[in-house]
XYZ file of C-alpha atoms in Angstrom:
776
model
C -0.012 0.020 -0.016
C 1.391 3.367 -0.961
C 1.436 6.024 1.684
C -0.228 9.333 1.000
C 2.098 12.221 0.286
C -0.664 14.809 -0.554
C -4.281 15.111 0.372
C -5.741 18.158 -1.178
C -9.525 19.139 -1.098
C -11.073 22.100 -2.826
C -14.745 22.669 -3.589
C -14.527 21.373 -7.231
C -12.749 18.041 -6.390
C -10.335 16.497 -4.020
C -6.964 14.954 -4.905
C -4.782 12.309 -3.174
C -1.281 11.420 -4.377
C 0.453 8.154 -3.251
C 3.856 6.661 -3.829
C 5.660 3.631 -2.425
C 8.686 5.477 -0.851
C 8.988 9.341 -0.989
C 11.387 9.416 1.990
C 14.413 8.112 0.135
C 14.476 10.647 -2.657
C 13.689 13.330 -0.113
C 16.768 12.298 1.995
C 18.832 12.047 -1.207
C 17.911 15.590 -2.283
C 18.373 16.978 1.249
C 21.941 15.512 1.188
C 22.648 16.820 -2.286
C 21.559 20.304 -1.347
C 23.296 20.150 2.047
C 26.645 19.586 0.449
C 26.017 22.847 -1.381
C 24.808 24.777 1.744
C 21.213 24.956 0.593
C 17.970 23.995 2.082
C 14.985 22.176 0.611
C 12.753 24.372 -1.519
C 8.897 24.209 -1.080
C 6.641 22.052 -3.183
C 4.385 24.246 -5.300
C 0.961 23.226 -6.953
C -0.488 25.668 -9.374
C -4.123 25.815 -10.532
C -5.473 27.272 -13.714
C -8.756 28.128 -11.904
C -8.467 29.780 -8.544
C -10.274 28.376 -5.511
C -11.463 29.644 -2.176
C -9.314 28.574 0.761
C -10.456 27.784 4.261
C -9.591 31.445 5.236
C -12.051 32.715 2.592
C -9.358 34.025 0.246
C -8.942 33.197 -3.440
C -5.802 31.363 -4.304
C -4.256 29.820 -7.476
C -1.528 27.820 -5.763
C -0.830 25.563 -2.872
C 2.458 25.347 -0.958
C 3.969 22.260 0.657
C 6.908 22.304 3.101
C 9.117 20.271 0.769
C 9.075 18.932 -2.793
C 6.439 16.234 -3.545
C 7.434 14.749 -6.867
C 10.810 13.332 -7.930
C 12.408 11.797 -11.007
C 12.480 7.968 -11.486
C 9.512 7.323 -9.182
C 6.106 6.097 -9.701
C 3.075 8.116 -8.348
C -0.550 7.326 -8.180
C -3.188 10.202 -8.540
C -6.748 9.934 -7.503
C -9.325 12.711 -8.218
C -12.673 12.348 -6.446
C -15.516 14.599 -7.526
C -18.452 15.683 -5.271
C -22.112 15.311 -5.833
C -23.225 17.301 -8.809
C -19.972 16.834 -10.683
C -18.833 13.929 -12.820
C -15.455 13.434 -14.693
C -15.687 13.099 -18.462
C -16.052 9.381 -19.162
C -14.184 9.350 -22.516
C -11.275 11.632 -21.767
C -11.105 12.760 -18.090
C -7.363 13.542 -18.308
C -5.719 15.880 -20.850
C -2.069 15.613 -21.562
C -0.017 15.887 -24.909
C 1.338 12.262 -24.316
C -0.665 9.168 -25.000
C 1.251 7.540 -22.205
C -0.128 9.882 -19.580
C -3.740 9.926 -20.842
C -3.896 6.143 -21.134
C -2.477 5.638 -17.693
C -5.710 7.000 -16.064
C -9.219 5.495 -15.851
C -12.503 6.747 -14.776
C -14.514 4.750 -12.258
C -17.803 6.424 -11.265
C -16.972 9.861 -9.842
C -13.302 8.789 -9.420
C -10.385 9.286 -11.841
C -7.290 7.280 -10.909
C -3.879 6.692 -12.715
C -0.169 6.249 -12.294
C 2.802 8.269 -13.657
C 6.489 7.507 -13.635
C 8.423 10.659 -14.574
C 11.655 8.795 -15.276
C 14.420 11.433 -15.920
C 12.171 14.246 -16.841
C 12.197 17.153 -14.383
C 10.508 20.507 -14.352
C 6.798 21.437 -14.432
C 4.333 18.553 -14.914
C 0.926 19.940 -16.184
C -2.138 17.688 -15.921
C -5.480 18.800 -17.476
C -8.887 17.647 -15.985
C -12.128 17.542 -17.785
C -15.381 17.154 -15.933
C -19.104 18.229 -15.716
C -20.008 20.563 -12.880
C -23.785 21.493 -12.579
C -24.390 20.559 -16.286
C -21.431 22.723 -17.390
C -18.304 21.314 -19.090
C -15.173 22.422 -17.190
C -11.582 22.067 -18.270
C -8.786 23.046 -15.878
C -5.145 22.091 -15.214
C -2.753 21.494 -12.176
C 0.954 22.014 -12.359
C 3.461 20.191 -10.145
C 7.229 20.605 -10.049
C 9.255 17.425 -10.506
C 12.659 17.599 -8.837
C 15.886 15.704 -9.672
C 17.573 13.917 -6.794
C 21.194 13.886 -7.985
C 21.774 17.609 -8.486
C 20.430 21.012 -7.548
C 17.906 22.150 -10.088
C 18.408 25.703 -9.491
C 22.313 25.939 -9.757
C 23.572 22.566 -11.303
C 20.876 22.090 -13.819
C 20.841 25.680 -14.805
C 24.512 25.804 -15.498
C 24.250 22.651 -17.557
C 21.455 24.355 -19.692
C 23.591 27.521 -20.053
C 26.628 25.679 -21.290
C 24.557 23.592 -23.700
C 22.813 26.691 -25.082
C 26.160 28.439 -25.599
C 27.223 25.721 -28.140
C 23.964 24.283 -29.321
C 21.104 26.846 -28.919
C 17.729 25.233 -28.696
C 18.858 21.642 -28.707
C 17.541 21.067 -25.149
C 13.943 21.645 -26.249
C 11.513 18.949 -27.395
C 8.111 18.982 -28.791
C 6.336 17.116 -26.047
C 7.691 15.443 -22.872
C 6.124 14.714 -19.529
C 7.342 17.893 -18.026
C 7.915 21.481 -19.256
C 10.559 24.080 -18.670
C 9.664 27.704 -17.890
C 11.750 30.034 -19.921
C 13.342 32.981 -18.400
C 14.282 36.152 -20.267
C 17.116 35.515 -22.738
C 19.236 37.745 -24.865
C 20.450 35.159 -27.392
C 20.620 35.914 -31.040
C 17.326 35.069 -32.749
C 17.178 31.683 -34.443
C 14.298 30.241 -36.425
C 12.756 27.421 -34.382
C 9.165 26.309 -34.877
C 8.889 24.710 -31.447
C 9.685 27.760 -29.550
C 7.674 29.993 -31.802
C 4.627 27.772 -30.948
C 5.261 28.013 -27.230
C 5.368 31.806 -27.490
C 2.305 31.871 -29.749
C 0.325 29.890 -27.096
C 1.083 32.586 -24.561
C 0.025 35.447 -26.924
C -2.871 33.797 -28.781
C -5.817 35.272 -26.834
C -4.285 38.756 -26.821
C -3.530 38.634 -30.607
C -7.070 37.417 -31.391
C -8.705 40.148 -29.360
C -6.510 42.823 -30.988
C -7.441 41.606 -34.535
C -11.177 41.560 -33.639
C -10.848 45.166 -32.449
C -9.182 46.077 -35.883
C -11.986 44.401 -37.742
C -14.604 46.509 -35.812
C -12.820 49.721 -36.234
C -10.382 49.467 -39.288
C -8.087 52.127 -40.352
C -9.079 53.842 -43.508
C -7.832 56.544 -45.911
C -9.202 58.899 -48.634
C -8.382 57.545 -52.051
C -8.568 59.722 -55.175
C -10.313 58.133 -58.167
C -10.271 59.462 -61.764
C -13.635 58.944 -63.664
C -14.838 59.747 -67.086
C -18.462 61.009 -67.379
C -20.635 62.944 -69.889
C -21.500 66.576 -69.300
C -25.100 65.889 -68.177
C -23.706 63.896 -65.177
C -21.478 66.589 -63.857
C -22.556 68.055 -60.533
C -21.434 70.939 -58.502
C -19.128 73.769 -59.248
C -16.846 73.076 -62.264
C -13.330 74.298 -62.852
C -12.843 77.110 -65.316
C -10.916 75.162 -67.855
C -13.621 72.309 -67.703
C -16.392 74.847 -68.346
C -14.497 76.241 -71.341
C -13.930 72.833 -72.790
C -17.670 71.841 -72.377
C -18.787 75.145 -73.970
C -16.554 74.602 -77.076
C -17.774 71.017 -77.450
C -21.434 72.079 -77.217
C -20.795 74.769 -80.002
C -19.420 71.980 -82.248
C -22.489 69.869 -81.273
C -20.204 67.190 -79.702
C -22.521 66.218 -76.848
C -21.088 62.651 -76.313
C -17.705 63.892 -75.100
C -16.605 62.439 -71.716
C -14.651 64.436 -69.137
C -12.256 63.319 -66.473
C -13.016 64.285 -62.874
C -11.345 63.325 -59.541
C -13.418 61.773 -56.840
C -12.289 60.898 -53.227
C -13.630 58.014 -51.269
C -12.637 56.074 -47.957
C -10.715 52.810 -48.519
C -9.721 50.103 -46.127
C -7.114 48.652 -48.485
C -4.260 50.249 -46.518
C -0.748 48.884 -45.826
C -1.463 48.565 -42.159
C -4.603 46.474 -42.837
C -2.758 44.359 -45.330
C -0.102 43.808 -42.653
C -2.838 42.566 -40.141
C -4.144 40.262 -42.849
C -0.712 38.716 -43.279
C -0.300 38.242 -39.468
C -3.617 36.262 -39.427
C -2.708 34.168 -42.404
C 0.792 33.462 -41.116
C -0.607 32.303 -37.854
C -2.952 29.837 -39.526
C -0.349 28.497 -41.952
C 2.443 27.991 -39.428
C 0.241 26.199 -36.903
C -1.157 24.049 -39.736
C 2.336 23.102 -41.004
C 3.509 22.366 -37.506
C 0.606 20.016 -36.959
C 1.024 18.303 -40.323
C 4.690 17.616 -39.752
C 3.861 16.104 -36.331
C 1.083 14.090 -37.761
C 3.248 12.815 -40.529
C 5.971 11.835 -37.964
C 3.359 9.890 -35.943
C 2.281 8.014 -39.057
C 5.815 7.030 -39.818
C 6.142 5.083 -36.702
C 6.372 1.262 -36.685
C 3.007 -0.131 -37.734
C 1.049 -1.231 -34.661
C 2.886 0.956 -32.164
C 0.896 3.701 -30.477
C 1.714 7.296 -31.317
C 3.633 9.130 -28.716
C 1.442 12.256 -29.010
C -2.106 12.153 -27.789
C -5.212 13.393 -29.734
C -5.644 16.067 -27.152
C -2.384 17.525 -28.285
C -3.572 17.801 -32.004
C -6.879 19.123 -30.808
C -5.177 21.873 -28.850
C -3.204 22.925 -31.994
C -6.567 23.008 -33.855
C -8.060 25.179 -31.111
C -5.021 27.549 -31.353
C -5.789 28.394 -34.993
C -9.591 28.340 -34.960
C -10.026 32.028 -33.981
C -7.636 33.094 -36.816
C -9.388 30.876 -39.341
C -12.673 32.633 -38.464
C -11.001 36.080 -38.562
C -9.487 35.431 -41.967
C -13.049 35.256 -43.411
C -13.954 38.628 -42.079
C -15.215 41.073 -44.759
C -12.323 43.474 -44.188
C -9.714 40.899 -45.242
C -11.665 39.799 -48.216
C -11.598 43.260 -49.628
C -7.874 44.183 -49.187
C -4.798 43.091 -51.105
C -1.608 41.321 -50.193
C 0.942 42.798 -47.919
C 4.097 43.450 -49.887
C 6.567 43.871 -47.003
C 7.337 47.430 -47.543
C 5.702 48.995 -44.571
C 7.300 52.322 -43.502
C 7.227 53.591 -40.038
C 3.555 54.031 -39.332
C 1.981 56.033 -36.470
C -1.057 53.776 -36.811
C 0.946 50.671 -36.047
C 2.632 52.345 -33.009
C -0.217 54.350 -31.570
C -3.703 53.271 -32.700
C -5.626 50.829 -30.390
C -5.567 47.257 -31.773
C -2.917 47.855 -34.379
C -0.183 48.684 -31.907
C -0.862 45.511 -29.973
C -0.749 43.404 -33.075
C 2.496 45.032 -34.136
C 4.039 44.472 -30.645
C 3.004 40.739 -30.604
C 4.316 40.338 -34.191
C 7.617 41.626 -33.025
C 7.642 39.306 -30.165
C 6.856 36.268 -32.350
C 9.473 37.406 -34.775
C 12.135 37.646 -32.068
C 10.480 35.282 -29.605
C 13.638 34.050 -27.862
C 14.437 37.600 -26.766
C 11.082 38.176 -25.165
C 10.252 34.995 -23.197
C 8.539 35.569 -19.935
C 7.617 33.319 -17.066
C 4.266 32.405 -18.566
C 5.779 30.715 -21.482
C 6.685 27.050 -21.243
C 8.032 24.377 -23.607
C 8.974 20.821 -23.166
C 12.630 19.951 -22.491
C 14.615 16.788 -23.043
C 15.244 14.546 -20.048
C 17.855 15.526 -17.493
C 19.747 12.377 -18.438
C 20.146 13.511 -21.994
C 21.076 16.998 -20.939
C 23.783 15.562 -18.534
C 25.206 13.445 -21.365
C 25.605 16.371 -23.688
C 26.983 18.498 -20.929
C 29.659 15.859 -20.228
C 30.699 16.099 -23.905
C 31.110 19.869 -23.546
C 32.952 19.472 -20.232
C 35.495 17.144 -21.977
C 35.793 19.629 -24.759
C 36.530 22.361 -22.243
C 39.273 20.365 -20.560
C 40.852 19.548 -23.865
C 40.939 23.298 -24.692
C 42.665 23.939 -21.350
C 45.359 21.405 -22.401
C 46.120 23.496 -25.469
C 43.902 21.790 -28.093
C 42.169 24.071 -30.650
C 38.887 23.180 -32.243
C 38.987 22.743 -36.062
C 36.364 22.442 -38.692
C 33.427 22.418 -36.403
C 29.940 23.339 -37.611
C 28.513 25.587 -34.888
C 24.933 24.373 -35.401
C 24.536 20.857 -36.848
C 20.869 20.497 -35.821
C 18.348 19.668 -38.506
C 15.868 22.191 -39.369
C 12.744 20.363 -38.473
C 9.753 20.863 -36.179
C 11.818 19.141 -33.548
C 15.527 19.781 -33.531
C 17.721 16.645 -33.429
C 21.316 16.972 -32.616
C 23.314 15.074 -35.269
C 26.660 14.292 -33.860
C 28.292 12.064 -36.386
C 31.887 11.802 -37.776
C 33.397 13.635 -34.853
C 31.347 16.086 -32.829
C 34.526 18.141 -32.300
C 37.871 17.905 -34.026
C 41.044 19.158 -32.362
C 44.709 19.810 -33.083
C 47.593 21.012 -30.971
C 50.841 22.615 -31.819
C 52.848 19.489 -30.921
C 51.216 17.519 -33.680
C 48.468 15.826 -31.656
C 45.078 15.744 -33.409
C 41.927 14.178 -31.958
C 38.168 13.704 -32.154
C 35.515 13.882 -29.468
C 32.650 11.686 -30.819
C 29.174 11.514 -29.372
C 27.531 8.073 -29.528
C 29.566 6.332 -32.112
C 27.883 3.069 -33.190
C 29.862 -0.160 -33.792
C 28.092 -3.218 -35.301
C 29.042 -6.506 -37.076
C 32.422 -6.640 -38.941
C 32.659 -6.146 -42.701
C 35.460 -6.521 -45.216
C 36.584 -2.882 -44.572
C 39.824 -2.517 -42.512
C 41.065 0.069 -40.165
C 37.707 0.199 -38.404
C 36.201 -0.750 -35.089
C 33.556 -3.545 -34.892
C 31.539 -5.549 -32.403
C 31.172 -9.273 -33.050
C 28.175 -9.818 -30.658
C 25.771 -6.936 -30.072
C 25.868 -3.346 -31.258
C 27.892 -1.199 -28.977
C 27.354 2.545 -28.608
C 29.344 4.361 -25.972
C 28.140 7.875 -25.113
C 31.576 9.534 -25.824
C 34.760 8.401 -27.565
C 37.847 10.393 -27.174
C 40.327 9.595 -30.037
C 43.805 10.968 -30.162
C 46.295 10.474 -32.950
C 49.881 11.099 -31.869
C 52.601 12.600 -33.985
C 54.079 9.007 -34.801
C 50.606 8.082 -36.325
C 49.448 5.854 -33.524
C 45.823 6.343 -32.310
C 44.808 5.904 -28.696
C 41.081 5.802 -27.686
C 39.314 6.233 -24.397
C 35.518 5.569 -23.924
C 33.310 7.468 -21.555
C 29.762 6.903 -20.534
C 27.598 9.539 -18.907
C 25.623 7.853 -16.120
C 23.068 10.090 -14.472
C 22.849 7.852 -11.404
C 24.527 7.504 -8.056
C 24.743 4.332 -6.029
C 22.833 4.652 -2.728
C 23.842 1.150 -1.436
C 25.790 1.609 1.714
C 26.495 -2.006 2.403
C 29.601 -2.208 0.130
C 33.002 -2.445 1.462
C 34.824 0.775 0.603
C 37.668 2.464 2.424
C 35.613 5.601 2.685
C 31.942 5.501 3.638
C 29.076 7.647 2.736
C 30.510 8.919 -0.596
C 28.852 9.231 -4.017
C 29.680 6.222 -6.160
C 28.671 5.120 -9.580
C 26.425 1.953 -9.710
C 28.085 -1.413 -10.285
C 26.297 -1.935 -13.580
C 27.785 1.168 -14.885
C 31.286 -0.102 -14.183
C 30.458 -3.403 -15.689
C 29.401 -1.623 -18.867
C 32.833 0.027 -19.070
C 34.394 -3.455 -19.118
C 31.993 -4.422 -21.860
C 33.050 -1.391 -24.054
C 36.688 -2.177 -23.684
C 36.406 -5.889 -24.317
C 33.564 -5.957 -26.868
C 35.174 -3.515 -29.315
C 37.709 -5.041 -31.803
C 39.868 -3.064 -34.324
C 40.520 -4.774 -37.598
C 43.781 -3.777 -39.466
C 45.902 -5.009 -42.232
C 48.468 -7.660 -41.209
C 52.137 -7.207 -41.982
C 52.072 -10.387 -44.089
C 48.990 -9.218 -46.083
C 47.163 -12.296 -44.897
C 44.108 -12.241 -42.695
C 43.271 -8.987 -40.916
C 44.705 -8.582 -37.497
C 42.486 -7.975 -34.445
C 43.335 -5.730 -31.569
C 41.494 -3.982 -28.758
C 41.256 -0.228 -29.530
C 40.024 1.037 -26.199
C 42.749 1.443 -23.679
C 40.524 2.849 -20.983
C 36.718 3.126 -20.254
C 35.255 5.335 -17.603
C 31.853 6.274 -16.304
C 31.069 9.946 -15.628
C 28.465 10.489 -12.838
C 26.970 13.471 -10.953
C 28.954 12.657 -7.673
C 29.768 15.561 -5.374
C 33.310 15.655 -3.888
C 34.508 18.851 -2.244
C 38.207 19.707 -2.383
C 39.309 17.188 -5.005
C 42.732 18.690 -4.808
C 43.056 17.438 -1.198
C 41.842 13.859 -1.765
C 41.985 10.952 -4.247
C 39.446 9.647 -6.605
C 37.870 6.571 -5.016
C 38.411 4.772 -8.355
C 42.031 5.817 -8.741
C 43.419 2.210 -8.060
C 41.030 0.632 -10.592
C 41.806 3.300 -13.213
C 45.614 2.754 -12.808
C 45.459 -1.035 -12.496
C 42.959 -2.209 -15.102
C 41.985 1.031 -17.007
C 38.321 0.910 -15.791
C 36.770 3.421 -13.340
C 34.794 6.526 -12.982
C 35.136 10.273 -12.636
C 32.562 12.472 -10.783
C 31.441 15.311 -13.025
C 29.151 18.069 -11.855
C 28.922 21.717 -12.942
C 29.034 22.852 -9.331
C 32.467 21.625 -8.684
C 35.853 21.620 -10.593
C 36.595 18.452 -12.547
C 40.071 18.159 -11.152
C 40.432 14.465 -11.230
C 39.373 14.095 -14.860
C 41.585 17.001 -15.792
C 44.594 15.467 -14.058
C 43.962 12.088 -15.892
C 43.957 13.765 -19.352
C 46.868 15.909 -18.480
C 48.927 12.770 -17.561
C 47.869 10.968 -20.793
C 48.139 13.923 -23.182
C 50.534 16.361 -21.558
C 50.189 19.888 -20.753
C 52.160 23.074 -20.478
C 52.008 26.637 -19.196
C 53.361 29.920 -20.532
C 55.765 29.655 -23.426
C 57.149 26.269 -22.498
C 56.913 23.659 -25.267
C 54.574 20.661 -24.813
C 56.547 17.546 -23.470
C 57.155 15.032 -26.352
C 54.314 12.499 -26.280
C 55.188 9.102 -27.818
C 52.826 6.186 -28.297
C 55.361 4.163 -26.288
C 54.525 6.252 -23.182
C 50.835 5.430 -23.424
C 51.492 1.717 -23.846
C 53.732 1.570 -20.682
C 50.532 1.641 -18.521
C 49.928 -1.381 -16.372
C 46.336 -1.415 -17.373
C 47.184 -1.725 -21.115
C 49.802 -4.476 -20.665
C 47.415 -7.050 -19.076
C 47.600 -10.210 -21.278
C 45.486 -13.333 -21.242
C 46.704 -15.883 -18.685
C 49.591 -17.785 -20.012
C 50.724 -15.190 -22.479
C 52.871 -12.144 -22.397
C 52.555 -8.860 -24.264
C 55.409 -7.056 -25.944
C 55.300 -3.727 -27.804
C 58.886 -4.021 -29.060
C 61.157 -7.149 -29.584
C 64.247 -5.287 -30.907
C 65.235 -3.411 -27.819
C 68.980 -3.290 -27.024
C 70.107 -2.602 -23.415
C 73.534 -0.937 -23.592
C 75.334 -0.922 -20.084
C 78.781 -0.438 -18.761
C 81.079 -3.103 -17.223
C 83.586 -1.552 -14.880
C 85.620 -4.302 -13.284
C 87.751 -6.207 -15.854
C 90.602 -7.952 -13.788
C 91.391 -11.359 -15.254
C 89.310 -14.207 -13.801
C 86.664 -12.051 -12.105
C 82.879 -11.970 -12.985
C 83.386 -9.337 -15.721
C 86.102 -11.104 -17.728
C 83.594 -13.128 -19.950
C 82.141 -9.829 -21.051
C 85.549 -8.804 -22.532
C 85.976 -12.259 -24.145
C 82.457 -12.517 -25.504
C 81.530 -15.637 -23.572
C 79.199 -14.199 -20.890
C 76.210 -16.324 -20.022
C 74.433 -14.141 -17.513
C 74.188 -10.479 -16.505
C 72.579 -9.247 -13.262
C 71.774 -5.807 -12.039
C 69.695 -4.465 -8.970
C 66.120 -3.837 -9.596
C 66.331 -0.546 -7.697
C 68.878 0.606 -10.290
C 66.278 0.345 -13.035
C 63.605 1.714 -10.815
C 65.879 4.783 -10.122
C 66.265 5.207 -13.834
C 62.430 5.014 -14.311
C 62.906 2.051 -16.496
C 59.582 0.114 -16.306
C 59.584 -3.581 -15.653
C 57.647 -3.909 -18.824
C 60.569 -2.435 -20.758
C 63.026 -4.736 -19.060
C 60.900 -7.839 -20.019
C 60.850 -6.557 -23.651
C 64.604 -6.580 -23.939
C 65.786 -8.565 -27.028
C 69.541 -7.869 -26.819
C 72.273 -6.666 -24.566
C 75.496 -4.849 -25.469
C 78.242 -4.168 -22.908
C 80.778 -1.397 -22.674
C 84.079 -2.489 -21.275
C 87.208 -0.586 -20.503
C 90.104 -1.102 -22.903
C 93.089 1.218 -22.006
C 91.786 4.824 -22.133
C 88.572 4.097 -23.869
C 85.405 2.009 -23.598
C 84.490 -0.334 -26.380
C 81.837 -2.826 -27.337
C 82.828 -5.922 -29.372
C 79.781 -8.234 -28.844
C 76.045 -8.159 -29.127
C 74.114 -10.764 -27.101
C 70.519 -12.095 -27.681
C 68.460 -12.290 -24.501
C 67.258 -15.736 -23.832
C 65.272 -15.002 -20.677
C 64.938 -12.398 -18.013
C 63.581 -12.700 -14.426
C 63.920 -11.278 -10.892
C 65.646 -13.166 -8.053
C 67.131 -12.389 -4.691
C 70.808 -11.722 -4.539
C 71.659 -14.749 -2.416
C 70.318 -17.025 -5.241
C 72.890 -15.638 -7.699
C 76.141 -16.536 -5.830
C 77.320 -18.881 -8.522
C 76.743 -16.539 -11.514
C 77.630 -13.336 -9.652
C 81.059 -14.339 -8.572
C 80.307 -15.033 -4.946
C 78.086 -14.094 -2.066
C 77.307 -10.562 -0.992
C 75.867 -10.668 2.518
C 74.844 -6.956 2.636
C 72.717 -7.329 -0.483
C 71.506 -10.900 -0.048
C 67.837 -10.065 0.255
C 67.729 -7.394 -2.471
C 65.937 -8.134 -5.858
C 68.118 -8.464 -8.955
C 67.392 -8.726 -12.626
C 68.844 -11.889 -14.053
C 69.315 -11.868 -17.870
C 70.249 -15.091 -19.440
C 72.441 -14.281 -22.535
C 72.727 -16.278 -25.825
C 75.840 -16.666 -28.010
C 77.654 -13.306 -28.346
C 77.837 -11.949 -31.865
C 81.100 -10.219 -32.810
C 80.493 -6.641 -33.914
C 82.624 -5.443 -36.786
C 82.360 -1.739 -36.045
C 83.678 -1.391 -32.481
C 81.736 1.302 -30.664
C 84.036 3.360 -28.299
C 83.425 6.166 -25.868
C 86.114 8.332 -24.228
C 84.153 9.426 -21.178
C 84.572 7.534 -17.933
C 80.993 7.633 -17.042
C 78.954 5.529 -19.401
C 75.224 6.252 -19.882
C 72.815 3.328 -19.775
C 70.760 3.433 -22.956
C 67.934 1.493 -24.463
C 67.756 1.788 -28.241
C 66.350 -0.257 -31.141
C 68.507 -2.856 -32.971
C 68.494 -1.161 -36.324
C 69.914 2.054 -34.917
C 72.495 0.114 -32.817
C 73.917 -1.549 -35.973
C 73.948 1.653 -37.995
C 76.271 3.672 -35.824
C 79.968 3.389 -35.091
C 80.255 5.243 -31.807
C 78.262 5.213 -28.635
C 77.829 8.988 -28.705
C 75.862 8.694 -31.955
C 73.142 6.544 -30.392
C 69.897 8.401 -29.871
C 67.092 7.048 -27.757
C 64.268 5.953 -30.210
C 62.203 3.842 -27.861
C 60.464 5.068 -24.614
C 61.977 8.576 -24.906
C 60.038 9.702 -21.819
C 62.037 7.311 -19.693
C 65.369 8.602 -20.779
C 64.887 12.288 -21.261
C 68.530 13.228 -20.754
C 70.009 10.633 -23.173
């Protein structure tokens, strides 16, 4: 049984609202607002028809101590009508959506139904149709639906502002469950039928009354007409020249001669009346076109599926244009011509009653977005959709902070239809940076079954469509990709084992979806041997973006930091009310950043593929990025018979070095395990030379006490330290001896081709993992 959250009784009817649990969303919203230092707003119910309160006063709204309705929750409404009143049996509830109207049923004098608002927030308007004392009555109630994961006043408003700055009007939709009240805006005018209709609804009655006033008392002017008449039809005093002309014609007995005279009469065919006629005709045609487009869209739906828009919605459109259809048949408009659009500044339009109002309304409809008031409302996309697009724009902002500049971006890719649809294909945003990096920020790319086309991403099982794909192409031509999914959800389960309690987390299924994106997407490329296409996983990291609130991100760590670093899967909290420091830091680490006039640090694909999360191989296998790496190190003790003598003679079987040495040089363990060859610099008189190149047979880590036999004896002080043990193959004699005059030899890791191509150590340049050896 659902507990009551509202019991409201007015003389016309009584209303009761139930829900299964309204305490949880109330507590969640209280916590969300509390983190921002805000208190709960009141719940407001507005009435289209005022009622008399118990205090005897007339009121058109009812206040509750806290919000009543929340997103993603089902509510049951029950209207009960008193004696003498009965709900309309066929259509007791009026709403633009079929889903809402069909969710109610009429039982006697009761109307009952359920509504789930899902992720739609804003004003929910519900129309009621009933008979009272034999008279048909239609009225409406308006409830405010609140989000539970963000502050509707500050967070949501900032999201809307940032979306409007890049994609004006995208957030609006023809019909949704809730509406948005539009505040005054100063944006540049843009043609958009949906918002024109919203403004027209607010001004329709006022415009119709003004046109009726014009028809009752139209503006007129004196018009001069030239007529040709015979002399006997001339009346009044005649001009002297005309009298002389008549006298001469009579003398010559020319009695049938006709004479031109000017005559003045009142005419209603004036430019201002033609302008009014055009306003009336334009109102009828635009509403009709809007209705036809919507009706055609409903007919194009899958056969058998119910239309989204209710018949009440189309009836309301017909009612909007009815007054103007009648007015267009007024005798005044049948007698006047067509407005040609060359109306000069007219005092009639600015001052005369009726005309001045029509002109003002026409200006408002022409520039509707600049004149919206609080009585204008239009449906808005769900907050889930709004949050997703805002996340795209937030990623764009962060990339711009990292020095990327947007290129070749159409500022308004929406389609010009009755309902704007944001078409974000082939790269929503394209970027480039001065260091050679280029990238794309793609919204909802779709990946399906593979085809014969190579260099593309496919999904072998089901269609995959991440919300956001960040694709970066480095200067060496390698492309790295990260997937992001905007999840407008917060995990409220407090039973999980987390190091920190009572923090905002993303739901588990959102994290599971990130694993799916990374593992389900496969990249097909051309194999080096031109045989079958090679498969690889293109996504090196997948992360959920969710509206979690964390104050002072600079002083704490992302709760998903370990999973992001270890397996490349995790989440970043993202809200307009707080800095996105954790996401900014992540992208800065991957893409590099600079300040002032400093150049960007060199970013090589090797650096990206040193991550532990990228190097995870299937069990029993190992992953290698390079197999031609040569480790060049120095041997300093060369007395006959000691450990180092085999390196001089080219007969060495093993080489060992402390693990802390490579750690101190920032040489990753992944790099060490990729080694294919070793070359040793040994002292020969006053120089250091290299005569042999050894292939690496194996490499592992052991304790020092395990290496006594191959290391020339025990070393008690270092017995428990970890050492790299490299097993060497047969040494290959190098024809071009590489020498170096300096006493301090620099450890290098280079590729085999370069090693063979130079004659001296000093000519070797680091070609692999340059970030590890910046000073080389």
